[in-house]
Amino acid sequence: MSGLGTWLTEVGTAALVGTARREPPVAPSVLGLEPDDRSPAEERLLASAALVDVTTRAGALLAEPRADGDTAPTEVLPACGDTAAQLLHLLLTQPPVSGSARDDLVLEWLRLAAEAQQRAPWWLLPGLMDLAAGRRPVALALATALGARGTWLAGLNPAWASLVAPAGDAPVADGPADDWTAAWPTLPTAEAIPAFAAGRRADPDAARLLLDAQWDSVSAKVRAEALRSFRHGISPADEPLLERGLDDRAVSVREVAASVLGLLPDSARSARMAARLRSLVRVRGTIVRHLEVDVPDAPDAVGVRDGLTAPTRTGTVAPTTWLAQVVRAAPLRTWTDITGRSAAGTLKMLRDDDVRGWLVDAVVEHRDREWAVACVGLGVSDPRLVWLLPEQERTDLLVAWVTRPPKGRDLRTLLTGAPRPWPDELGRAVLAGLRREGGNPLLVQAAAPLLAAALPPSLTPETRVALERAPADAMFLRRALTETLQLHAFRTSLTEAFR
């Protein structure tokens, strides 16, 4: 052991046993220090300990020099201004808001920088890339802000290397469609399913032809999941292969094929389901017209093939089970064809609550806006219908529910699902509810965590009033309103910094 190494060990030993039992060692001459014989042993030990700390911190070996020519490229984009740089530095080191709100502000900074065709200054790149390394949305927004030298720098650190080329959501080659179709049959199931889904999004026809050709060579799980991806870009050209799926030996494949075929209102299966529904529905009454819906018999072989529950030997199937399946699967226009009325007029004629519930399931499955408007207009309270409404009608409904929350309504889920920032009318309704004396506890619990990200900056004055009127002991609400004001102020500063 070298003299320096021996000294380091002896300092540790003296600190462990105490100066009463071990005299602190004299610093080696290599450190260039004058011996100290006058200070008490305790002071000399503390001084040696401080020297050990400095020596070990400064004594790390330098990394091997990089090869000649591995230098940063010339920068192309200009750096952002001083104010924008200071705001980014604040977000990275001392964010004035919570973690999720900070991430939103960083994304806002990156968006503004991209629009201005400016980059982050070099001294902020390490902190920015450290933040992005654990946050995919930030990583995906980095490209412009890094600049040429930032991209070069990221390649030098394994923790940052993935930031310059984030992995895609699906393992599909960048080349033409036949590149992935050639490799697909040999992929393991875990890779084949997402690869097919991505290929279907890129080229529905190529994906359909591939699955048709490989149908007998891939597993039932792959067949089922591949057919499920037909929901994207579905067209009449997909019907023959989906019909083939109805005859598959695997139950999972048959169920998916039947479900996806239901999205084609002009398919042969939809026509068969429409015929079944017509045989069950009757218009009754002379003065007040209404609908009567009969319960069907057990399905025959064709019905079972179309996805109706087959009779079982060990137990009975309620006839309403088959009725529910027919109602959910028949095209919605079948109902208006039967009544000769609009969707709203048809719903008014329907008295059976169970049938109305199954019909709502069909509206949601087919994402039919006309029927959704009719259902909500007649008081159907299914929250799934809200997101099918036109924007203004959806906002009006949410405002009404915020103003007077109906029983059993999950208000937080509805507010969380509303597009952000909220429309001004919805934001005002929420703030008005929070300003009421004491506030509505359910509304506070539902809305407070969302305010910073959801309230538009145009409502800053109303937000400030809500904070002023919030009870002193309502700390949860006061923090949410305070953070919202801070976020709005910061966003305003960001916008001005990039002008």
XYZ file of C-alpha atoms in Angstrom:
499
model
C 0.000 0.000 0.000
C 1.306 3.487 -0.892
C 2.087 6.086 1.746
C -1.071 7.988 0.870
C -3.160 4.818 1.111
C -1.646 3.931 4.487
C -2.419 7.394 5.805
C -6.043 7.187 4.684
C -6.404 3.868 6.518
C -4.763 5.188 9.693
C -7.011 8.267 9.782
C -10.015 5.970 9.659
C -8.620 3.831 12.456
C -7.942 6.855 14.679
C -11.468 8.119 14.107
C -12.840 4.676 15.021
C -10.889 4.064 18.280
C -10.529 7.711 19.366
C -7.561 10.010 19.898
C -7.120 8.759 23.487
C -6.020 5.393 22.093
C -4.492 6.321 18.761
C -2.544 9.432 17.780
C -3.760 10.966 14.501
C -1.272 10.160 11.718
C 0.849 12.870 10.116
C -0.194 13.765 6.574
C 2.208 12.292 3.982
C 4.709 14.625 2.363
C 3.147 14.061 -1.042
C 0.305 16.360 0.040
C 2.786 19.191 0.644
C 1.505 20.176 4.112
C 3.559 21.406 7.104
C 3.327 19.090 10.175
C 1.146 20.447 12.998
C 2.519 19.540 16.440
C 0.852 22.291 18.484
C -2.904 21.677 17.963
C -4.786 19.246 20.223
C -5.135 15.700 18.904
C -8.884 16.111 18.419
C -8.438 19.148 16.157
C -5.687 17.401 14.178
C -7.980 14.383 13.640
C -10.826 16.596 12.423
C -8.455 18.422 10.081
C -7.188 15.084 8.764
C -10.757 13.891 8.223
C -11.547 17.025 6.207
C -8.380 16.480 4.190
C -9.351 12.844 3.567
C -12.727 14.013 2.241
C -11.143 16.513 -0.144
C -8.505 14.023 -1.259
C -10.941 11.208 -2.018
C -13.352 13.525 -3.851
C -10.591 15.041 -5.985
C -8.727 11.829 -6.518
C -11.008 10.186 -9.131
C -9.255 9.040 -12.268
C -9.999 10.925 -15.449
C -11.885 9.114 -18.173
C -9.964 7.978 -21.204
C -9.851 10.738 -23.844
C -12.195 10.237 -26.777
C -10.870 9.587 -30.230
C -9.805 12.545 -32.344
C -12.566 13.960 -34.493
C -15.408 12.983 -32.099
C -16.425 16.584 -31.554
C -19.755 18.363 -31.363
C -21.257 19.447 -34.693
C -21.869 23.047 -35.587
C -25.103 24.369 -34.107
C -27.821 25.386 -36.549
C -30.670 26.725 -34.436
C -30.311 29.853 -32.314
C -30.577 29.534 -28.563
C -33.669 30.857 -26.829
C -33.573 34.213 -25.090
C -32.371 34.770 -21.526
C -35.889 34.978 -20.086
C -36.973 31.693 -21.677
C -33.752 30.056 -20.445
C -34.335 31.314 -16.903
C -37.881 29.962 -16.914
C -36.682 26.531 -18.070
C -33.943 26.564 -15.426
C -36.575 27.316 -12.773
C -38.746 24.428 -13.976
C -35.799 22.032 -13.868
C -34.397 23.060 -10.482
C -37.076 24.797 -8.380
C -40.480 24.248 -10.027
C -43.162 26.522 -8.578
C -45.852 23.868 -9.099
C -46.376 20.149 -8.457
C -44.743 17.402 -10.474
C -47.491 16.775 -13.042
C -48.069 20.508 -13.549
C -44.301 20.991 -13.930
C -44.237 18.399 -16.695
C -47.082 20.213 -18.461
C -45.108 23.469 -18.297
C -41.962 21.812 -19.636
C -44.011 20.459 -22.534
C -45.400 23.962 -23.079
C -41.845 25.358 -23.111
C -40.749 22.746 -25.653
C -43.777 23.438 -27.855
C -43.119 27.173 -27.884
C -39.438 26.591 -28.595
C -40.300 24.334 -31.530
C -42.712 26.916 -32.948
C -40.025 29.609 -32.620
C -37.357 27.276 -34.063
C -35.137 27.849 -31.041
C -33.204 25.483 -28.823
C -32.358 25.228 -25.156
C -28.976 26.753 -24.196
C -26.188 24.231 -23.779
C -25.856 24.678 -20.021
C -29.463 23.474 -19.523
C -29.208 20.353 -21.686
C -28.036 17.897 -18.966
C -30.895 18.820 -16.627
C -33.444 18.763 -19.442
C -32.338 15.331 -20.631
C -32.281 13.941 -17.078
C -35.898 15.017 -16.720
C -36.898 13.609 -20.110
C -35.214 10.255 -19.453
C -38.024 9.280 -17.088
C -40.911 10.991 -18.871
C -41.856 9.741 -22.322
C -44.107 12.705 -23.283
C -41.214 15.071 -22.560
C -38.780 12.846 -24.448
C -41.030 12.826 -27.524
C -41.155 16.640 -27.516
C -37.385 17.175 -27.231
C -36.206 17.083 -30.839
C -35.986 20.785 -31.670
C -34.969 21.931 -28.194
C -31.858 19.738 -28.110
C -30.315 21.228 -31.213
C -27.463 19.575 -33.100
C -25.073 19.600 -30.142
C -27.693 18.355 -27.727
C -28.328 15.372 -29.980
C -24.587 14.745 -30.081
C -24.346 15.033 -26.302
C -27.203 12.587 -25.765
C -25.313 9.977 -27.730
C -22.409 10.152 -25.262
C -24.493 9.109 -22.257
C -26.261 5.722 -22.234
C -28.969 7.185 -19.992
C -29.786 9.773 -22.672
C -29.143 7.845 -25.879
C -32.772 6.757 -26.322
C -33.945 10.382 -26.194
C -32.685 11.194 -29.660
C -34.688 8.353 -31.257
C -37.491 7.194 -28.936
C -38.730 3.714 -29.663
C -42.020 3.553 -31.526
C -45.197 2.154 -30.083
C -45.121 -0.876 -32.321
C -42.351 -3.001 -33.829
C -43.086 -2.233 -37.443
C -40.326 -1.538 -39.934
C -40.008 1.883 -41.476
C -39.838 0.500 -44.976
C -42.697 -0.472 -47.314
C -45.532 -2.685 -46.145
C -44.080 -5.873 -47.651
C -41.089 -5.550 -45.298
C -43.178 -6.258 -42.204
C -45.546 -8.646 -43.928
C -42.626 -10.873 -44.938
C -41.300 -11.078 -41.387
C -44.657 -11.267 -39.608
C -45.382 -15.028 -39.946
C -42.132 -15.842 -38.130
C -42.651 -13.474 -35.187
C -43.504 -14.856 -31.734
C -47.024 -14.143 -30.522
C -45.954 -11.324 -28.200
C -44.471 -9.451 -31.165
C -46.869 -10.576 -33.882
C -49.963 -9.040 -32.243
C -48.699 -5.429 -31.923
C -46.921 -5.693 -35.284
C -50.153 -6.656 -37.022
C -52.089 -3.875 -35.263
C -49.553 -1.310 -36.459
C -49.575 -2.779 -39.956
C -53.349 -2.602 -40.020
C -53.213 1.102 -39.141
C -50.651 1.722 -41.871
C -52.238 -0.372 -44.652
C -55.557 -2.120 -43.873
C -55.667 -3.948 -47.206
C -52.162 -5.393 -46.879
C -52.896 -6.540 -43.337
C -56.138 -8.234 -44.354
C -54.493 -10.074 -47.251
C -51.670 -11.220 -44.971
C -54.013 -12.604 -42.323
C -56.115 -14.357 -44.965
C -53.008 -16.044 -46.364
C -51.623 -17.037 -42.954
C -54.956 -17.908 -41.291
C -54.254 -21.622 -40.779
C -50.632 -21.170 -39.719
C -51.033 -18.721 -36.823
C -52.435 -19.389 -33.355
C -56.024 -18.706 -32.298
C -54.799 -15.886 -30.053
C -53.092 -14.177 -32.976
C -56.146 -14.679 -35.215
C -58.457 -13.202 -32.587
C -56.274 -10.186 -31.826
C -55.611 -9.577 -35.520
C -59.366 -9.503 -36.204
C -59.831 -7.161 -33.242
C -57.498 -4.683 -34.952
C -59.923 -4.613 -37.931
C -61.905 -2.056 -35.932
C -59.392 0.442 -37.327
C -60.223 1.289 -40.924
C -62.967 -1.307 -41.202
C -64.609 -1.526 -44.632
C -66.881 -3.876 -46.602
C -63.755 -5.494 -48.032
C -63.102 -6.977 -44.580
C -66.434 -8.819 -44.432
C -65.414 -12.106 -46.145
C -62.518 -12.680 -43.728
C -64.674 -11.738 -40.741
C -67.324 -14.185 -41.948
C -64.583 -16.792 -42.094
C -63.890 -15.961 -38.470
C -67.480 -16.878 -37.561
C -66.668 -20.476 -38.582
C -63.352 -20.663 -36.705
C -62.817 -23.573 -34.348
C -61.759 -21.214 -31.519
C -64.519 -19.533 -29.492
C -62.362 -16.424 -28.958
C -61.984 -15.924 -32.712
C -65.705 -16.373 -33.339
C -66.623 -13.859 -30.629
C -64.258 -11.199 -31.973
C -65.399 -11.748 -35.553
C -69.049 -11.332 -34.544
C -68.291 -8.175 -32.553
C -66.314 -6.524 -35.350
C -68.901 -7.479 -37.989
C -71.408 -5.527 -35.927
C -69.543 -2.365 -36.948
C -70.549 -2.959 -40.573
C -74.253 -1.981 -40.698
C -74.560 -3.282 -44.267
C -72.939 -6.665 -43.624
C -74.836 -9.916 -44.063
C -74.614 -10.586 -40.307
C -76.092 -7.167 -39.517
C -78.907 -7.899 -41.966
C -79.574 -11.232 -40.236
C -79.627 -9.521 -36.837
C -81.966 -6.823 -38.183
C -84.350 -9.497 -39.447
C -84.340 -11.162 -36.007
C -85.118 -7.837 -34.334
C -87.963 -7.032 -36.730
C -89.620 -10.347 -35.874
C -89.623 -9.368 -32.183
C -90.726 -5.712 -32.231
C -94.304 -4.567 -32.694
C -95.857 -1.102 -32.785
C -98.928 -1.070 -30.563
C -101.589 1.446 -29.581
C -103.887 3.715 -31.529
C -103.821 6.998 -29.639
C -100.469 6.561 -27.861
C -98.183 4.479 -29.990
C -95.608 2.359 -28.182
C -93.285 -0.571 -28.811
C -93.640 -4.106 -27.544
C -90.605 -6.361 -27.722
C -91.055 -10.121 -27.581
C -88.565 -12.612 -26.160
C -86.989 -14.834 -28.863
C -86.804 -18.591 -28.946
C -83.505 -20.355 -28.474
C -81.164 -19.575 -31.367
C -80.770 -22.035 -34.206
C -77.420 -22.998 -35.719
C -77.299 -19.849 -37.857
C -77.992 -17.702 -34.801
C -75.267 -19.425 -32.815
C -72.866 -18.843 -35.697
C -73.761 -15.149 -35.622
C -72.753 -14.946 -31.952
C -75.978 -15.666 -30.070
C -75.515 -17.733 -26.922
C -75.921 -21.422 -27.613
C -78.275 -23.503 -25.425
C -76.424 -25.497 -22.783
C -77.048 -29.032 -21.567
C -76.053 -28.408 -17.965
C -77.998 -25.215 -17.391
C -80.582 -22.895 -18.840
C -80.032 -19.611 -20.595
C -82.549 -16.863 -19.893
C -84.375 -15.903 -23.109
C -83.640 -12.268 -22.267
C -79.955 -13.116 -22.832
C -80.675 -13.811 -26.481
C -82.864 -10.709 -26.721
C -80.069 -8.554 -25.302
C -77.641 -9.934 -27.885
C -80.033 -9.244 -30.754
C -80.730 -5.674 -29.583
C -77.042 -4.918 -29.180
C -76.109 -6.427 -32.565
C -78.873 -5.139 -34.865
C -78.151 -1.897 -36.767
C -79.688 1.106 -35.022
C -81.553 2.102 -38.162
C -83.638 -1.066 -37.765
C -85.522 0.643 -34.949
C -86.330 3.782 -36.928
C -87.302 1.648 -39.923
C -89.818 -0.164 -37.721
C -91.328 2.988 -36.193
C -90.934 5.409 -39.095
C -89.812 7.996 -36.541
C -86.556 9.661 -35.549
C -84.217 8.225 -32.935
C -85.762 10.443 -30.245
C -89.273 9.558 -31.343
C -88.446 5.861 -31.304
C -86.979 6.032 -27.800
C -90.149 7.694 -26.532
C -92.123 4.687 -27.750
C -89.922 2.235 -25.871
C -91.278 1.345 -22.411
C -89.039 -1.573 -21.450
C -86.102 -0.311 -19.344
C -84.012 -3.423 -20.000
C -84.378 -3.063 -23.751
C -83.537 0.637 -23.483
C -80.345 -0.256 -21.604
C -79.284 -2.755 -24.270
C -80.057 -0.192 -26.932
C -77.774 2.304 -25.172
C -75.014 -0.320 -25.293
C -75.488 -0.451 -29.075
C -75.356 3.348 -29.325
C -72.053 3.400 -27.456
C -70.614 0.527 -29.494
C -71.499 2.202 -32.792
C -70.599 5.672 -31.486
C -73.779 7.058 -33.035
C -74.088 10.772 -32.294
C -77.754 11.146 -33.299
C -78.849 8.368 -30.964
C -76.588 9.656 -28.180
C -78.198 13.092 -28.398
C -81.639 11.492 -28.332
C -80.793 9.321 -25.309
C -79.377 12.186 -23.262
C -82.230 14.462 -24.283
C -84.698 11.961 -22.855
C -82.841 11.694 -19.564
C -80.793 8.533 -20.094
C -78.029 8.916 -17.512
C -75.329 6.645 -18.936
C -72.050 8.653 -18.745
C -70.661 6.837 -21.805
C -73.051 8.861 -23.935
C -71.500 12.165 -22.872
C -68.406 11.773 -25.058
C -70.510 11.082 -28.152
C -72.311 14.433 -27.940
C -71.386 17.477 -30.026
C -69.008 19.744 -28.124
C -71.518 22.421 -27.133
C -74.157 19.924 -26.033
C -71.556 18.030 -24.019
C -70.469 21.260 -22.326
C -74.073 22.248 -21.541
C -74.720 18.855 -19.991
C -71.577 18.941 -17.847
C -72.412 22.462 -16.686
C -75.865 21.274 -15.640
C -74.413 18.303 -13.754
C -71.788 20.473 -12.022
C -74.424 23.004 -11.016
C -76.725 20.323 -9.631
C -74.890 16.972 -9.395
C -77.319 14.118 -10.009
C -77.300 11.194 -7.613
C -75.039 8.333 -8.513
C -73.001 10.372 -10.993
C -69.216 9.994 -10.817
C -68.462 13.672 -11.300
C -64.701 13.294 -11.111
C -64.653 10.752 -13.932
C -66.760 13.055 -16.089
C -64.576 16.103 -15.390
C -61.397 14.090 -15.883
C -62.602 12.894 -19.277
C -63.625 16.352 -20.473
C -61.217 17.835 -23.050
C -58.649 20.201 -21.549
C -58.560 23.060 -21.067
C -62.218 23.056 -20.143
C -64.546 25.332 -22.096
C -65.044 28.659 -20.331
C -68.664 27.817 -19.464
C -67.648 24.613 -17.698
C -64.764 26.297 -15.900
C -67.053 29.074 -14.664
C -69.610 26.536 -13.431
C -66.934 24.665 -11.480
C -65.549 27.874 -9.935
C -69.055 29.066 -9.072
C -69.671 25.802 -7.248
C -66.377 26.129 -5.374
C -67.138 29.745 -4.416
C -70.376 28.864 -2.673
C -70.084 29.041 1.085
C -68.336 25.919 2.250
C -68.345 24.560 -1.292
C -69.849 21.253 -2.353
C -67.553 18.586 -0.809
C -68.145 16.210 -3.708
C -67.326 18.945 -6.221
C -64.210 19.992 -4.300
C -62.976 16.417 -4.182
C -63.733 15.860 -7.869
C -62.517 19.151 -9.338
C -59.658 20.418 -7.149
C -56.987 17.975 -8.434
C -57.876 18.928 -12.021
C -57.977 22.722 -11.773
C -54.356 23.518 -12.629
C -54.435 21.581 -15.896
C -58.096 22.075 -16.802
C -59.010 25.702 -16.074
C -58.241 27.989 -19.037
C -56.056 31.083 -18.403
C -58.995 33.266 -19.481
C -60.602 32.447 -16.124
C -57.716 33.786 -14.027
C -59.840 36.619 -12.511
C -62.577 34.159 -11.488
C -59.944 31.792 -10.080
C -58.495 34.596 -7.966
C -61.948 35.429 -6.585
C -62.543 31.770 -5.734
C -59.259 31.705 -3.791
C -60.171 34.871 -1.890
C -63.529 33.396 -0.872
C -62.308 29.906 -0.041
C -62.584 29.118 3.700
C -59.305 29.465 5.585
C -59.432 25.834 6.697
C -60.080 24.498 3.165
C -56.366 23.862 2.625
C -56.845 21.267 -0.133
C -58.930 23.670 -2.206
C -56.739 26.682 -1.465
C -53.605 24.823 -2.584
C -55.302 23.765 -5.825
C -56.454 27.311 -6.606
C -53.060 28.788 -5.694
C -51.260 26.325 -7.950
C -53.688 27.115 -10.759
C -52.902 30.844 -10.509
C -49.172 30.110 -10.430
C -49.510 27.896 -13.472
C -51.450 30.540 -15.396
C -48.904 33.216 -14.501
C -46.049 30.971 -15.553
C -47.748 30.138 -18.851
C -48.202 33.824 -19.552
C -44.507 34.395 -18.868
C -43.584 31.530 -21.199
C -45.659 32.927 -24.032
C -44.133 36.381 -23.636
C -40.610 34.950 -23.449
C -40.884 33.427 -26.918
C -42.443 36.428 -28.651
